[in-house]
Amino acid sequence: MSLSLEIVDNLCGFSLAKYSTWFYYKPDNLLLDVGEGVSVTMRNMIFGINTVLISHGHADHISGLPGLLSSRASSMGDTEKAINIYYPKADRNIAKIYRYIKETIGKVPYEIVWKEISPGDRLPLSGNRYLEAFASKHIDNTLSLGYKIAEERNRLKACYRDIPQKELIQIIQSKGKKEITETYTQNLLCFSGDSMPLDQETVQSSEVLLHDATFLKLEDREENTHATVEEVIQLAKASNVSALCLFHLSARYRYQEIIEGIQQYLAKYEMKIPVFLLYSFYSPLSFKKIQ
Ligand SMILES: [Zn+2]
Ligand SMILES: [Zn+2]
């Protein structure tokens, strides 16, 4: 299985615009957003979550937090395992839910670490991987974030790629391995949160782009707060991603209408990469492969 398909295979969640959005990414024990229904759906798998990454403070992305934290204190599992909650700096709704949780859930047997996060902040993950926050484009005058998991890798410098093995060994012996190699960053998973289309530079060559695709038709968008399916397909094509996952579709569309709409744009832009949809009206937990 290719790396991009493996990443999609490890993602599960729920997403429907205005109702709830959350994704669990098992390899790094991350929850991306925490909309309603996380603990009800995941049950004792919630103990696998080490880190919650919140994109912004709209209710459909944070309302599962009280249930998650309360279930982790009392259901079957490691009730002493700490949880980290990262959220956009100075988000007023998160400050309110923080106070609500403090007052209603009170003392829990585990540590809750709340941390504000800003664009460019990085968190180390295992191996050579790290997580980086970036600014998304959702609410005027309020910071909203997207997150990407990236990996530092080494490769042979372009100028040495056609040189025979024997000569390379001689160069390594005389000048050291650093002479012939360079480090580069590979984006693995890029999550937009709720957003207008992200910049091409942010998502460039990601293995998987997980992007807001609220609208099928541009005329349905009243404010510049969410992306259209067409915009995201154009972005995925221009930035050379390996697989695309669409989420946050509006419940105004019928399922068949969505599938046909997506297929029409895939044909228009001659997209050949795997494309997935999470439209939780009908398939609540896993992405459906469209192409
Ligand atoms: Zn939303
Ligand atoms: Zn929102």
Coordinates of N, CA and C and ligand atoms in Angstrom, one line a residue, residues 16-19 21 56 58 60-61 138 194 212 226 248, ligand 1:
L16 N -19.7 16.8 9.1 CA -20.8 17.3 8.4 C -20.9 18.8 8.8
A17 N -20.8 19.7 7.9 CA -20.8 21.1 8.2 C -21.9 21.5 9.1
K18 N -21.6 22.3 10.1 CA -22.5 22.9 11.1 C -23.0 21.9 12.2
Y19 N -22.6 20.6 12.0 CA -23.0 19.6 13.0 C -21.8 19.2 13.9
T21 N -17.4 18.0 13.5 CA -16.2 17.5 12.7 C -15.1 17.1 13.7
H56 N -10.3 25.8 15.5 CA -10.9 27.1 15.9 C -12.1 26.8 16.8
H58 N -15.4 27.3 16.8 CA -16.8 27.1 16.5 C -17.3 25.8 17.1
D60 N -19.2 23.4 16.3 CA -19.2 22.1 15.6 C -17.8 21.4 15.7
H61 N -16.8 22.2 16.2 CA -15.4 21.7 16.2 C -14.9 21.5 17.7
H138 N -10.5 31.4 7.8 CA -11.9 31.1 8.2 C -12.6 32.3 8.7
D194 N -11.6 24.4 9.2 CA -12.5 25.1 8.3 C -11.7 26.2 7.7
D212 N -11.4 21.2 4.0 CA -12.7 21.7 4.0 C -13.2 21.8 2.5
H226 N -15.5 29.3 3.7 CA -15.2 27.8 3.5 C -14.9 27.7 2.0
H248 N -16.4 18.2 5.7 CA -17.2 19.4 6.0 C -18.2 19.8 4.9
Ligands
ZN1 ZN -17.3 23.9 10.9

